[in-house]
Short mmCIF file of N, CA and C in Angstrom, two decimals:
data_model
loop_
_atom_site.label_atom_id
_atom_site.label_comp_id
_atom_site.label_asym_id
_atom_site.label_seq_id
_atom_site.Cartn_x
_atom_site.Cartn_y
_atom_site.Cartn_z
N MET A 1 178.77 38.45 98.64
CA MET A 1 179.40 38.82 97.39
C MET A 1 178.32 39.19 96.38
N THR A 2 178.51 40.31 95.71
CA THR A 2 177.56 40.79 94.72
C THR A 2 177.82 40.13 93.38
N ALA A 3 176.75 39.67 92.75
CA ALA A 3 176.87 39.05 91.43
C ALA A 3 177.10 40.12 90.38
N ASN A 4 177.86 39.74 89.36
CA ASN A 4 178.13 40.61 88.22
C ASN A 4 177.27 40.17 87.04
N VAL A 5 176.55 41.11 86.45
CA VAL A 5 175.65 40.82 85.34
C VAL A 5 176.08 41.64 84.12
N LEU A 6 176.21 40.97 82.99
CA LEU A 6 176.49 41.64 81.73
C LEU A 6 175.17 41.85 81.00
N MET A 7 174.84 43.10 80.72
CA MET A 7 173.62 43.44 79.99
C MET A 7 174.01 43.87 78.59
N LEU A 8 173.63 43.07 77.58
CA LEU A 8 173.87 43.42 76.19
C LEU A 8 172.64 44.14 75.64
N TYR A 9 172.86 45.24 74.96
CA TYR A 9 171.75 46.01 74.43
C TYR A 9 172.19 46.74 73.16
N CYS A 10 171.25 47.39 72.50
CA CYS A 10 171.55 48.18 71.30
C CYS A 10 171.58 49.65 71.68
N ALA A 11 172.76 50.26 71.64
CA ALA A 11 172.93 51.64 72.06
C ALA A 11 172.07 52.61 71.24
N ALA A 12 171.86 52.32 69.97
CA ALA A 12 171.06 53.20 69.12
C ALA A 12 169.62 53.32 69.63
N ALA A 13 169.13 52.29 70.31
CA ALA A 13 167.76 52.29 70.82
C ALA A 13 167.62 53.06 72.13
N ARG A 14 168.74 53.42 72.75
CA ARG A 14 168.70 54.10 74.05
C ARG A 14 168.04 55.48 73.98
N VAL A 15 167.95 56.05 72.78
CA VAL A 15 167.31 57.36 72.63
C VAL A 15 165.80 57.28 72.85
N ILE A 16 165.25 56.08 72.80
CA ILE A 16 163.83 55.86 73.08
C ILE A 16 163.67 55.85 74.59
N GLY A 17 162.80 56.69 75.10
CA GLY A 17 162.64 56.87 76.54
C GLY A 17 162.39 55.59 77.31
N THR A 18 161.51 54.74 76.80
CA THR A 18 161.19 53.51 77.53
C THR A 18 162.36 52.54 77.55
N VAL A 19 163.16 52.53 76.49
CA VAL A 19 164.35 51.67 76.45
C VAL A 19 165.36 52.16 77.48
N ALA A 20 165.61 53.46 77.49
CA ALA A 20 166.55 54.03 78.46
C ALA A 20 166.07 53.78 79.89
N ASP A 21 164.77 53.96 80.13
CA ASP A 21 164.21 53.72 81.47
C ASP A 21 164.39 52.27 81.90
N HIS A 22 164.13 51.34 80.97
CA HIS A 22 164.25 49.91 81.28
C HIS A 22 165.70 49.56 81.59
N LEU A 23 166.63 50.04 80.77
CA LEU A 23 168.05 49.78 81.00
C LEU A 23 168.50 50.40 82.33
N ASP A 24 168.11 51.64 82.57
CA ASP A 24 168.52 52.32 83.80
C ASP A 24 167.96 51.63 85.04
N ALA A 25 166.78 51.06 84.93
CA ALA A 25 166.19 50.37 86.08
C ALA A 25 167.08 49.22 86.56
N PHE A 26 167.71 48.53 85.64
CA PHE A 26 168.60 47.43 86.04
C PHE A 26 169.79 47.95 86.85
N SER A 27 170.39 49.02 86.37
CA SER A 27 171.55 49.58 87.07
C SER A 27 171.17 50.25 88.38
N ASN A 28 170.04 50.95 88.39
CA ASN A 28 169.64 51.72 89.56
C ASN A 28 168.92 50.92 90.63
N MET A 29 168.25 49.85 90.25
CA MET A 29 167.39 49.13 91.19
C MET A 29 167.87 47.73 91.55
N SER A 30 168.84 47.24 90.85
CA SER A 30 169.30 45.87 91.08
C SER A 30 170.26 45.79 92.25
N ALA A 31 170.21 44.69 92.95
CA ALA A 31 171.18 44.40 94.01
C ALA A 31 172.49 43.92 93.41
N TYR A 32 172.49 43.65 92.10
CA TYR A 32 173.67 43.14 91.42
C TYR A 32 174.45 44.27 90.76
N LYS A 33 175.69 44.00 90.45
CA LYS A 33 176.49 44.94 89.67
C LYS A 33 176.20 44.67 88.20
N VAL A 34 175.57 45.62 87.53
CA VAL A 34 175.17 45.45 86.14
C VAL A 34 176.09 46.28 85.25
N VAL A 35 176.74 45.59 84.32
CA VAL A 35 177.61 46.24 83.34
C VAL A 35 176.89 46.19 82.00
N GLN A 36 176.56 47.37 81.48
CA GLN A 36 175.85 47.44 80.21
C GLN A 36 176.84 47.73 79.10
N ILE A 37 176.69 47.00 78.00
CA ILE A 37 177.56 47.22 76.84
C ILE A 37 176.76 47.01 75.56
N ASP A 38 177.00 47.90 74.63
CA ASP A 38 176.37 47.78 73.32
C ASP A 38 176.86 46.50 72.65
N SER A 39 175.95 45.71 72.14
CA SER A 39 176.33 44.43 71.55
C SER A 39 177.25 44.60 70.34
N GLY A 40 177.11 45.71 69.62
CA GLY A 40 178.00 45.97 68.48
C GLY A 40 179.44 46.17 68.93
N VAL A 41 179.62 46.87 70.02
CA VAL A 41 180.95 47.06 70.59
C VAL A 41 181.46 45.73 71.14
N ALA A 42 180.60 45.03 71.86
CA ALA A 42 180.99 43.75 72.46
C ALA A 42 181.43 42.74 71.40
N GLY A 43 180.83 42.81 70.23
CA GLY A 43 181.17 41.88 69.17
C GLY A 43 182.53 42.13 68.53
N ASN A 44 183.08 43.30 68.79
CA ASN A 44 184.37 43.65 68.18
C ASN A 44 185.54 43.53 69.15
N VAL A 45 185.28 43.08 70.35
CA VAL A 45 186.34 42.89 71.34
C VAL A 45 186.12 41.54 72.03
N ASP A 46 187.16 41.03 72.63
CA ASP A 46 187.00 39.80 73.42
C ASP A 46 186.70 40.19 74.86
N ILE A 47 185.48 39.96 75.26
CA ILE A 47 185.05 40.26 76.63
C ILE A 47 185.35 39.05 77.50
N GLU A 48 185.76 39.29 78.70
CA GLU A 48 185.95 38.20 79.65
C GLU A 48 184.59 37.82 80.23
N ILE A 49 183.79 37.18 79.40
CA ILE A 49 182.41 36.87 79.78
C ILE A 49 182.36 35.99 81.02
N ASP A 50 183.33 35.13 81.20
CA ASP A 50 183.30 34.21 82.34
C ASP A 50 183.41 34.92 83.68
N ARG A 51 183.77 36.18 83.71
CA ARG A 51 183.81 36.89 84.98
C ARG A 51 182.43 37.37 85.41
N PHE A 52 181.44 37.16 84.54
CA PHE A 52 180.06 37.53 84.85
C PHE A 52 179.28 36.30 85.32
N ASP A 53 178.36 36.53 86.24
CA ASP A 53 177.51 35.45 86.74
C ASP A 53 176.30 35.21 85.84
N ALA A 54 175.94 36.21 85.06
CA ALA A 54 174.81 36.09 84.14
C ALA A 54 174.99 37.05 82.98
N VAL A 55 174.41 36.69 81.84
CA VAL A 55 174.33 37.57 80.68
C VAL A 55 172.85 37.80 80.40
N VAL A 56 172.49 39.08 80.30
CA VAL A 56 171.11 39.45 80.00
C VAL A 56 171.08 40.08 78.61
N PHE A 57 170.16 39.61 77.79
CA PHE A 57 169.94 40.16 76.45
C PHE A 57 168.73 41.08 76.52
N HIS A 58 168.96 42.36 76.28
CA HIS A 58 167.88 43.34 76.36
C HIS A 58 166.98 43.25 75.14
N TYR A 59 165.74 43.66 75.31
CA TYR A 59 164.78 43.58 74.20
C TYR A 59 165.10 44.52 73.04
N SER A 60 166.07 45.42 73.22
CA SER A 60 166.47 46.30 72.11
C SER A 60 167.29 45.56 71.06
N LEU A 61 167.69 44.33 71.35
CA LEU A 61 168.43 43.51 70.40
C LEU A 61 167.48 42.67 69.56
N VAL A 62 167.84 42.44 68.32
CA VAL A 62 167.16 41.43 67.52
C VAL A 62 168.10 40.23 67.56
N LEU A 63 167.74 39.27 68.38
CA LEU A 63 168.63 38.19 68.80
C LEU A 63 169.24 37.41 67.64
N GLU A 64 168.48 37.18 66.59
CA GLU A 64 168.96 36.33 65.51
C GLU A 64 169.75 37.10 64.45
N SER A 65 169.84 38.41 64.58
CA SER A 65 170.48 39.21 63.55
C SER A 65 171.96 39.44 63.82
N ALA A 66 172.79 39.19 62.80
CA ALA A 66 174.22 39.45 62.90
C ALA A 66 174.50 40.94 63.03
N ASN A 67 173.53 41.78 62.69
CA ASN A 67 173.69 43.23 62.87
C ASN A 67 173.72 43.60 64.35
N TYR A 68 173.18 42.75 65.19
CA TYR A 68 173.13 43.00 66.62
C TYR A 68 174.13 42.13 67.39
N ILE A 69 174.24 40.87 67.00
CA ILE A 69 175.17 39.96 67.67
C ILE A 69 175.97 39.28 66.56
N ASN A 70 177.20 39.76 66.37
CA ASN A 70 178.00 39.20 65.28
C ASN A 70 178.56 37.83 65.67
N GLU A 71 179.20 37.18 64.73
CA GLU A 71 179.66 35.80 64.95
C GLU A 71 180.71 35.71 66.06
N ASN A 72 181.57 36.70 66.19
CA ASN A 72 182.57 36.70 67.26
C ASN A 72 181.88 36.66 68.63
N LEU A 73 180.93 37.56 68.85
CA LEU A 73 180.21 37.59 70.13
C LEU A 73 179.36 36.34 70.29
N ARG A 74 178.73 35.92 69.21
CA ARG A 74 177.88 34.72 69.27
C ARG A 74 178.70 33.51 69.74
N GLU A 75 179.92 33.38 69.24
CA GLU A 75 180.76 32.26 69.64
C GLU A 75 181.15 32.36 71.11
N GLN A 76 181.47 33.56 71.58
CA GLN A 76 181.78 33.76 73.00
C GLN A 76 180.58 33.37 73.87
N LEU A 77 179.38 33.74 73.42
CA LEU A 77 178.17 33.45 74.18
C LEU A 77 177.83 31.97 74.16
N ARG A 78 178.11 31.29 73.08
CA ARG A 78 177.87 29.84 73.02
C ARG A 78 178.71 29.11 74.06
N ARG A 79 179.96 29.56 74.23
CA ARG A 79 180.87 28.91 75.18
C ARG A 79 180.56 29.24 76.63
N TYR A 80 179.92 30.36 76.86
CA TYR A 80 179.62 30.82 78.22
C TYR A 80 178.63 29.86 78.89
N ARG A 81 178.93 29.46 80.11
CA ARG A 81 178.10 28.46 80.81
C ARG A 81 177.27 29.05 81.94
N GLY A 82 177.37 30.34 82.18
CA GLY A 82 176.55 30.97 83.21
C GLY A 82 175.11 31.16 82.74
N ALA A 83 174.32 31.79 83.59
CA ALA A 83 172.91 32.05 83.28
C ALA A 83 172.80 33.01 82.10
N LYS A 84 171.89 32.71 81.19
CA LYS A 84 171.60 33.57 80.04
C LYS A 84 170.11 33.88 80.06
N ILE A 85 169.79 35.17 80.08
CA ILE A 85 168.42 35.62 80.28
C ILE A 85 168.04 36.57 79.15
N LEU A 86 166.88 36.35 78.57
CA LEU A 86 166.41 37.18 77.46
C LEU A 86 165.15 37.92 77.86
N PHE A 87 165.16 39.24 77.67
CA PHE A 87 163.95 40.03 77.71
C PHE A 87 163.60 40.28 76.26
N ILE A 88 162.41 39.86 75.86
CA ILE A 88 162.04 39.92 74.45
C ILE A 88 160.81 40.80 74.26
N GLN A 89 160.75 41.45 73.12
CA GLN A 89 159.61 42.27 72.76
C GLN A 89 159.28 41.97 71.31
N ASP A 90 158.04 42.15 70.94
CA ASP A 90 157.60 41.88 69.57
C ASP A 90 157.90 40.42 69.18
N GLU A 91 157.48 39.53 70.05
CA GLU A 91 157.77 38.10 69.90
C GLU A 91 157.21 37.48 68.63
N MET A 92 156.25 38.17 68.02
CA MET A 92 155.63 37.60 66.83
C MET A 92 156.48 37.78 65.57
N ARG A 93 157.56 38.57 65.68
CA ARG A 93 158.44 38.77 64.53
C ARG A 93 159.45 37.64 64.44
N TRP A 94 159.63 37.08 63.30
CA TRP A 94 160.68 36.11 63.04
C TRP A 94 160.73 35.00 64.10
N VAL A 95 159.58 34.43 64.39
CA VAL A 95 159.46 33.48 65.50
C VAL A 95 160.45 32.32 65.37
N ASN A 96 160.47 31.65 64.24
CA ASN A 96 161.35 30.48 64.10
C ASN A 96 162.82 30.85 64.20
N ARG A 97 163.20 31.96 63.59
CA ARG A 97 164.61 32.40 63.67
C ARG A 97 164.98 32.80 65.09
N THR A 98 164.04 33.43 65.79
CA THR A 98 164.29 33.81 67.18
C THR A 98 164.45 32.57 68.05
N VAL A 99 163.57 31.60 67.88
CA VAL A 99 163.68 30.35 68.65
C VAL A 99 165.00 29.66 68.34
N ASP A 100 165.38 29.63 67.08
CA ASP A 100 166.67 29.03 66.70
C ASP A 100 167.83 29.74 67.40
N ALA A 101 167.78 31.07 67.48
CA ALA A 101 168.84 31.83 68.14
C ALA A 101 168.85 31.56 69.64
N ILE A 102 167.68 31.44 70.25
CA ILE A 102 167.59 31.12 71.68
C ILE A 102 168.25 29.77 71.96
N VAL A 103 167.95 28.79 71.13
CA VAL A 103 168.53 27.46 71.28
C VAL A 103 170.03 27.50 71.02
N ASP A 104 170.43 28.16 69.95
CA ASP A 104 171.84 28.24 69.58
C ASP A 104 172.69 28.86 70.69
N LEU A 105 172.17 29.89 71.33
CA LEU A 105 172.92 30.58 72.38
C LEU A 105 172.76 29.94 73.75
N GLY A 106 171.86 28.98 73.87
CA GLY A 106 171.68 28.29 75.15
C GLY A 106 170.95 29.11 76.19
N ILE A 107 170.05 29.97 75.74
CA ILE A 107 169.27 30.81 76.67
C ILE A 107 168.19 29.94 77.29
N LYS A 108 168.13 29.94 78.62
CA LYS A 108 167.17 29.10 79.34
C LYS A 108 166.03 29.90 79.98
N THR A 109 166.22 31.22 80.13
CA THR A 109 165.20 32.05 80.78
C THR A 109 164.78 33.15 79.83
N VAL A 110 163.46 33.24 79.57
CA VAL A 110 162.93 34.23 78.67
C VAL A 110 161.80 34.97 79.39
N PHE A 111 161.90 36.30 79.43
CA PHE A 111 160.83 37.13 79.96
C PHE A 111 160.05 37.67 78.78
N SER A 112 158.73 37.42 78.78
CA SER A 112 157.87 37.78 77.67
C SER A 112 156.54 38.25 78.20
N VAL A 113 155.82 39.01 77.39
CA VAL A 113 154.46 39.41 77.76
C VAL A 113 153.42 38.52 77.09
N VAL A 114 153.88 37.50 76.36
CA VAL A 114 152.96 36.59 75.68
C VAL A 114 152.32 35.67 76.70
N ASN A 115 151.03 35.44 76.54
CA ASN A 115 150.34 34.51 77.45
C ASN A 115 150.92 33.11 77.32
N PRO A 116 150.86 32.34 78.41
CA PRO A 116 151.43 30.97 78.35
C PRO A 116 150.86 30.15 77.22
#
């Protein structure tokens, strides 16, 4: 059985070549079924998040900002008990707020380029 993965990202950032390439790599190269949705759209509808085996937060999102993840989506994500994975970029920005958002959302796996 193939796992279903929800990839949340910022659609406005897709015009940047490296963002589009990174997003496309998940869909084109993964053994999993990856469903990509703009977090702004996701925040305005009730997604059946529990039908996904994992939620991935793309680095195009600013995790702690309500402009990217509104309270409706944030509440859905808090309740979700599956794997939550964050790809982060520019980790030096808003460090404490980002850490608070990681804890608040229950994200346990973070991919970063920062040295240990």
